[in-house]
Amino acid sequence: MARRHGVSLDDAAALKAAFAGADGAYLMMPFDLQAPDLHARERALAAQIAAALQGSGVRRAVVLSGLSAELKRGSSLGAALLEDAVRALGLAEPVFLRAGWFMENFAKGLNFPAQAGSGVFATPFQPHRPLPMVSAADVAARAAELLLADAPPAEPVQELRGAADL
C-alpha cells in the first residue's frame, strides 16, 4: 500500500480495505511539515493506522522507526507513537526497525547542493557529534528481509545503522 496507489492515511475505509487479508505490512509515520500541529497529526495517524490494522489479519508488521524512538520527543515522537499503537494491538509478530538518519535527506530534505554552493551548511544537528546514518535502499532491503523471513527476529526492536556514524 502506498500513496501512489491511491490509499490515503486519512481515508479510514480505504486503509482498512488495504490491510484486509494481508499477512504483513510495512508501516511508517510520515513527517508532515505542512501540518499545523505535527504531533497532533502524528497521534491521529497512529490511531488511524492502528484502527485499520485491528482485525485485518496482519500477523507481522514492520514499523519503520528511529534510533531515538524510546525518547518519545522531538522528531522521534511520531515513530514512537506508531510503535506504541502497534504494540497495543497485540499483533503476533511486531518488528520495530529503528533506522539511523537517512543519508538522502542531505540531498533532498536539506537541499545540500544549494547549501554547498553558498558555503554555508545549515543542519539541525550538532556538527561535532557523529550521527548514525543509513541509506533508504538499505532500509528497504532490511524491511523486505524482515517481512519475508520465515520467522520474526528473536528481538522485536532491530537497529539499522550505516557503515559509519558521520
PDB file of C-alpha atoms in Angstrom:
ATOM      1  CA  MET A   1       0.000   0.000   0.000  1.00  0.00           C
ATOM      2  CA  ALA A   2       1.313   3.421  -0.815  1.00  0.00           C
ATOM      3  CA  ARG A   3       0.089   6.901  -1.630  1.00  0.00           C
ATOM      4  CA  ARG A   4       0.864   6.305  -5.264  1.00  0.00           C
ATOM      5  CA  HIS A   5      -1.739   3.516  -5.228  1.00  0.00           C
ATOM      6  CA  GLY A   6      -4.402   5.931  -4.073  1.00  0.00           C
ATOM      7  CA  VAL A   7      -4.703   4.944  -0.416  1.00  0.00           C
ATOM      8  CA  SER A   8      -4.681   7.945   1.862  1.00  0.00           C
ATOM      9  CA  LEU A   9      -3.900   7.595   5.565  1.00  0.00           C
ATOM     10  CA  ASP A  10      -6.859   9.913   6.110  1.00  0.00           C
ATOM     11  CA  ASP A  11      -9.309   7.531   4.430  1.00  0.00           C
ATOM     12  CA  ALA A  12     -10.206   5.046   7.173  1.00  0.00           C
ATOM     13  CA  ALA A  13     -12.263   2.777   4.914  1.00  0.00           C
ATOM     14  CA  ALA A  14      -9.626   2.581   2.173  1.00  0.00           C
ATOM     15  CA  LEU A  15      -6.903   1.991   4.738  1.00  0.00           C
ATOM     16  CA  LYS A  16      -8.844  -0.838   6.378  1.00  0.00           C
ATOM     17  CA  ALA A  17      -9.543  -2.390   2.970  1.00  0.00           C
ATOM     18  CA  ALA A  18      -5.853  -2.171   2.032  1.00  0.00           C
ATOM     19  CA  PHE A  19      -4.822  -4.175   5.110  1.00  0.00           C
ATOM     20  CA  ALA A  20      -7.675  -6.693   4.916  1.00  0.00           C
ATOM     21  CA  GLY A  21      -6.334 -10.190   4.358  1.00  0.00           C
ATOM     22  CA  ALA A  22      -2.677  -9.124   4.289  1.00  0.00           C
ATOM     23  CA  ASP A  23      -0.137 -11.297   6.088  1.00  0.00           C
ATOM     24  CA  GLY A  24       2.313  -8.475   6.678  1.00  0.00           C
ATOM     25  CA  ALA A  25       2.663  -4.732   6.463  1.00  0.00           C
ATOM     26  CA  TYR A  26       5.486  -2.207   6.357  1.00  0.00           C
ATOM     27  CA  LEU A  27       4.433   0.886   8.260  1.00  0.00           C
ATOM     28  CA  MET A  28       5.895   4.315   8.710  1.00  0.00           C
ATOM     29  CA  MET A  29       4.852   7.657  10.107  1.00  0.00           C
ATOM     30  CA  PRO A  30       5.078  10.411   7.512  1.00  0.00           C
ATOM     31  CA  PHE A  31       6.764  13.596   8.701  1.00  0.00           C
ATOM     32  CA  ASP A  32       4.153  16.182   7.688  1.00  0.00           C
ATOM     33  CA  LEU A  33       5.761  19.610   7.947  1.00  0.00           C
ATOM     34  CA  GLN A  34       2.596  21.175   6.493  1.00  0.00           C
ATOM     35  CA  ALA A  35       0.504  20.085   9.494  1.00  0.00           C
ATOM     36  CA  PRO A  36      -0.495  22.967  11.776  1.00  0.00           C
ATOM     37  CA  ASP A  37       0.424  20.740  14.752  1.00  0.00           C
ATOM     38  CA  LEU A  38       2.860  18.000  13.731  1.00  0.00           C
ATOM     39  CA  HIS A  39       2.499  15.886  16.855  1.00  0.00           C
ATOM     40  CA  ALA A  40      -1.314  16.102  16.866  1.00  0.00           C
ATOM     41  CA  ARG A  41      -1.224  14.908  13.252  1.00  0.00           C
ATOM     42  CA  GLU A  42       1.091  12.044  14.208  1.00  0.00           C
ATOM     43  CA  ARG A  43      -1.216  10.997  17.061  1.00  0.00           C
ATOM     44  CA  ALA A  44      -4.189  10.976  14.698  1.00  0.00           C
ATOM     45  CA  LEU A  45      -2.327   8.958  12.063  1.00  0.00           C
ATOM     46  CA  ALA A  46      -1.071   6.400  14.591  1.00  0.00           C
ATOM     47  CA  ALA A  47      -4.652   5.876  15.764  1.00  0.00           C
ATOM     48  CA  GLN A  48      -5.917   5.661  12.176  1.00  0.00           C
ATOM     49  CA  ILE A  49      -3.290   3.084  11.178  1.00  0.00           C
ATOM     50  CA  ALA A  50      -3.933   1.023  14.318  1.00  0.00           C
ATOM     51  CA  ALA A  51      -7.685   1.065  13.727  1.00  0.00           C
ATOM     52  CA  ALA A  52      -7.166  -0.150  10.159  1.00  0.00           C
ATOM     53  CA  LEU A  53      -4.844  -2.955  11.300  1.00  0.00           C
ATOM     54  CA  GLN A  54      -7.236  -4.137  14.022  1.00  0.00           C
ATOM     55  CA  GLY A  55      -8.820  -7.376  12.850  1.00  0.00           C
ATOM     56  CA  SER A  56      -7.132  -7.192   9.430  1.00  0.00           C
ATOM     57  CA  GLY A  57      -5.301 -10.494   9.693  1.00  0.00           C
ATOM     58  CA  VAL A  58      -1.853  -8.863   9.545  1.00  0.00           C
ATOM     59  CA  ARG A  59       0.495 -11.030  11.610  1.00  0.00           C
ATOM     60  CA  ARG A  60       3.804  -9.292  11.007  1.00  0.00           C
ATOM     61  CA  ALA A  61       4.085  -5.525  10.964  1.00  0.00           C
ATOM     62  CA  VAL A  62       7.487  -3.999  10.301  1.00  0.00           C
ATOM     63  CA  VAL A  63       7.362  -0.465  11.665  1.00  0.00           C
ATOM     64  CA  LEU A  64       9.970   1.987  10.393  1.00  0.00           C
ATOM     65  CA  SER A  65      11.134   3.875  13.439  1.00  0.00           C
ATOM     66  CA  GLY A  66      14.146   5.855  14.538  1.00  0.00           C
ATOM     67  CA  LEU A  67      17.134   5.107  16.746  1.00  0.00           C
ATOM     68  CA  SER A  68      15.865   7.603  19.333  1.00  0.00           C
ATOM     69  CA  ALA A  69      12.214   6.480  19.403  1.00  0.00           C
ATOM     70  CA  GLU A  70      12.455   5.486  23.071  1.00  0.00           C
ATOM     71  CA  LEU A  71      12.919   9.194  23.923  1.00  0.00           C
ATOM     72  CA  LYS A  72       9.362   9.922  22.723  1.00  0.00           C
ATOM     73  CA  ARG A  73      10.058  13.551  21.917  1.00  0.00           C
ATOM     74  CA  GLY A  74      11.024  15.859  19.094  1.00  0.00           C
ATOM     75  CA  SER A  75      11.383  14.349  15.653  1.00  0.00           C
ATOM     76  CA  SER A  76      11.230  10.818  17.086  1.00  0.00           C
ATOM     77  CA  LEU A  77       7.794  11.257  18.678  1.00  0.00           C
ATOM     78  CA  GLY A  78       5.820  10.205  15.593  1.00  0.00           C
ATOM     79  CA  ALA A  79       7.771   6.969  15.266  1.00  0.00           C
ATOM     80  CA  ALA A  80       7.299   6.273  18.978  1.00  0.00           C
ATOM     81  CA  LEU A  81       3.556   6.891  18.710  1.00  0.00           C
ATOM     82  CA  LEU A  82       3.297   4.403  15.840  1.00  0.00           C
ATOM     83  CA  GLU A  83       5.390   1.853  17.755  1.00  0.00           C
ATOM     84  CA  ASP A  84       3.094   2.215  20.779  1.00  0.00           C
ATOM     85  CA  ALA A  85      -0.052   1.922  18.663  1.00  0.00           C
ATOM     86  CA  VAL A  86       1.199  -1.282  17.003  1.00  0.00           C
ATOM     87  CA  ARG A  87       2.318  -2.761  20.347  1.00  0.00           C
ATOM     88  CA  ALA A  88      -1.134  -2.104  21.810  1.00  0.00           C
ATOM     89  CA  LEU A  89      -2.747  -4.195  19.050  1.00  0.00           C
ATOM     90  CA  GLY A  90      -1.084  -7.377  20.263  1.00  0.00           C
ATOM     91  CA  LEU A  91      -0.098  -8.490  16.760  1.00  0.00           C
ATOM     92  CA  ALA A  92       1.614 -11.853  16.623  1.00  0.00           C
ATOM     93  CA  GLU A  93       4.860 -10.598  15.078  1.00  0.00           C
ATOM     94  CA  PRO A  94       5.587  -6.886  15.505  1.00  0.00           C
ATOM     95  CA  VAL A  95       9.045  -5.717  14.416  1.00  0.00           C
ATOM     96  CA  PHE A  96      10.361  -2.215  15.067  1.00  0.00           C
ATOM     97  CA  LEU A  97      13.072  -1.254  12.598  1.00  0.00           C
ATOM     98  CA  ARG A  98      14.909   1.634  14.230  1.00  0.00           C
ATOM     99  CA  ALA A  99      16.974   3.192  11.484  1.00  0.00           C
ATOM    100  CA  GLY A 100      19.606   5.893  11.529  1.00  0.00           C
ATOM    101  CA  TRP A 101      19.088   9.208   9.793  1.00  0.00           C
ATOM    102  CA  PHE A 102      18.551   8.847   6.046  1.00  0.00           C
ATOM    103  CA  MET A 103      21.589   9.948   4.068  1.00  0.00           C
ATOM    104  CA  GLU A 104      19.277  11.083   1.250  1.00  0.00           C
ATOM    105  CA  ASN A 105      17.984  13.884   3.481  1.00  0.00           C
ATOM    106  CA  PHE A 106      21.157  15.810   2.720  1.00  0.00           C
ATOM    107  CA  ALA A 107      20.390  15.867  -0.994  1.00  0.00           C
ATOM    108  CA  LYS A 108      16.627  16.336  -0.766  1.00  0.00           C
ATOM    109  CA  GLY A 109      15.327  17.495   2.592  1.00  0.00           C
ATOM    110  CA  LEU A 110      18.178  19.843   3.469  1.00  0.00           C
ATOM    111  CA  ASN A 111      18.893  20.907  -0.127  1.00  0.00           C
ATOM    112  CA  PHE A 112      22.589  20.256   0.344  1.00  0.00           C
ATOM    113  CA  PRO A 113      23.579  21.037  -3.273  1.00  0.00           C
ATOM    114  CA  ALA A 114      22.326  24.619  -2.951  1.00  0.00           C
ATOM    115  CA  GLN A 115      23.854  24.971   0.506  1.00  0.00           C
ATOM    116  CA  ALA A 116      27.198  23.661  -0.707  1.00  0.00           C
ATOM    117  CA  GLY A 117      27.260  26.379  -3.340  1.00  0.00           C
ATOM    118  CA  SER A 118      26.678  29.073  -0.720  1.00  0.00           C
ATOM    119  CA  GLY A 119      29.469  27.834   1.551  1.00  0.00           C
ATOM    120  CA  VAL A 120      27.060  27.515   4.500  1.00  0.00           C
ATOM    121  CA  PHE A 121      25.655  24.157   5.554  1.00  0.00           C
ATOM    122  CA  ALA A 122      22.648  24.542   7.848  1.00  0.00           C
ATOM    123  CA  THR A 123      21.538  21.440   9.732  1.00  0.00           C
ATOM    124  CA  PRO A 124      19.525  20.781  12.891  1.00  0.00           C
ATOM    125  CA  PHE A 125      22.385  18.615  14.192  1.00  0.00           C
ATOM    126  CA  GLN A 126      25.484  19.480  16.171  1.00  0.00           C
ATOM    127  CA  PRO A 127      28.452  19.401  13.773  1.00  0.00           C
ATOM    128  CA  HIS A 128      30.927  17.893  16.267  1.00  0.00           C
ATOM    129  CA  ARG A 129      28.728  14.859  17.086  1.00  0.00           C
ATOM    130  CA  PRO A 130      28.762  11.943  14.636  1.00  0.00           C
ATOM    131  CA  LEU A 131      25.293  10.881  13.519  1.00  0.00           C
ATOM    132  CA  PRO A 132      24.215   7.308  12.701  1.00  0.00           C
ATOM    133  CA  MET A 133      23.205   7.386   9.037  1.00  0.00           C
ATOM    134  CA  VAL A 134      21.772   4.835   6.657  1.00  0.00           C
ATOM    135  CA  SER A 135      20.640   4.827   3.050  1.00  0.00           C
ATOM    136  CA  ALA A 136      16.978   4.427   2.151  1.00  0.00           C
ATOM    137  CA  ALA A 137      17.918   1.460  -0.057  1.00  0.00           C
ATOM    138  CA  ASP A 138      19.447  -0.328   2.938  1.00  0.00           C
ATOM    139  CA  VAL A 139      16.302   0.317   4.970  1.00  0.00           C
ATOM    140  CA  ALA A 140      14.132  -1.053   2.163  1.00  0.00           C
ATOM    141  CA  ALA A 141      16.284  -4.172   1.827  1.00  0.00           C
ATOM    142  CA  ARG A 142      16.191  -4.873   5.576  1.00  0.00           C
ATOM    143  CA  ALA A 143      12.440  -4.262   5.790  1.00  0.00           C
ATOM    144  CA  ALA A 144      11.879  -6.698   2.920  1.00  0.00           C
ATOM    145  CA  GLU A 145      14.082  -9.308   4.643  1.00  0.00           C
ATOM    146  CA  LEU A 146      12.094  -8.917   7.865  1.00  0.00           C
ATOM    147  CA  LEU A 147       8.750  -9.204   6.087  1.00  0.00           C
ATOM    148  CA  LEU A 148       9.758 -12.252   4.039  1.00  0.00           C
ATOM    149  CA  ALA A 149      11.611 -14.168   6.751  1.00  0.00           C
ATOM    150  CA  ASP A 150      10.096 -17.482   7.825  1.00  0.00           C
ATOM    151  CA  ALA A 151      10.019 -16.273  11.431  1.00  0.00           C
ATOM    152  CA  PRO A 152      10.285 -12.878  13.079  1.00  0.00           C
ATOM    153  CA  PRO A 153      13.576 -11.912  14.726  1.00  0.00           C
ATOM    154  CA  ALA A 154      14.042 -13.010  18.350  1.00  0.00           C
ATOM    155  CA  GLU A 155      14.267  -9.355  19.397  1.00  0.00           C
ATOM    156  CA  PRO A 156      11.408  -7.191  18.055  1.00  0.00           C
ATOM    157  CA  VAL A 157      13.488  -3.990  18.117  1.00  0.00           C
ATOM    158  CA  GLN A 158      16.023  -4.072  15.289  1.00  0.00           C
ATOM    159  CA  GLU A 159      18.555  -1.257  14.899  1.00  0.00           C
ATOM    160  CA  LEU A 160      19.820  -0.398  11.453  1.00  0.00           C
ATOM    161  CA  ARG A 161      22.872   1.788  11.026  1.00  0.00           C
ATOM    162  CA  GLY A 162      25.042   2.525   8.049  1.00  0.00           C
ATOM    163  CA  ALA A 163      28.710   1.709   7.693  1.00  0.00           C
ATOM    164  CA  ALA A 164      29.774   4.571   9.971  1.00  0.00           C
ATOM    165  CA  ASP A 165      28.452   7.425  12.055  1.00  0.00           C
ATOM    166  CA  LEU A 166      29.165  10.597  10.082  1.00  0.00           C
TER     167      LEU A 166
END
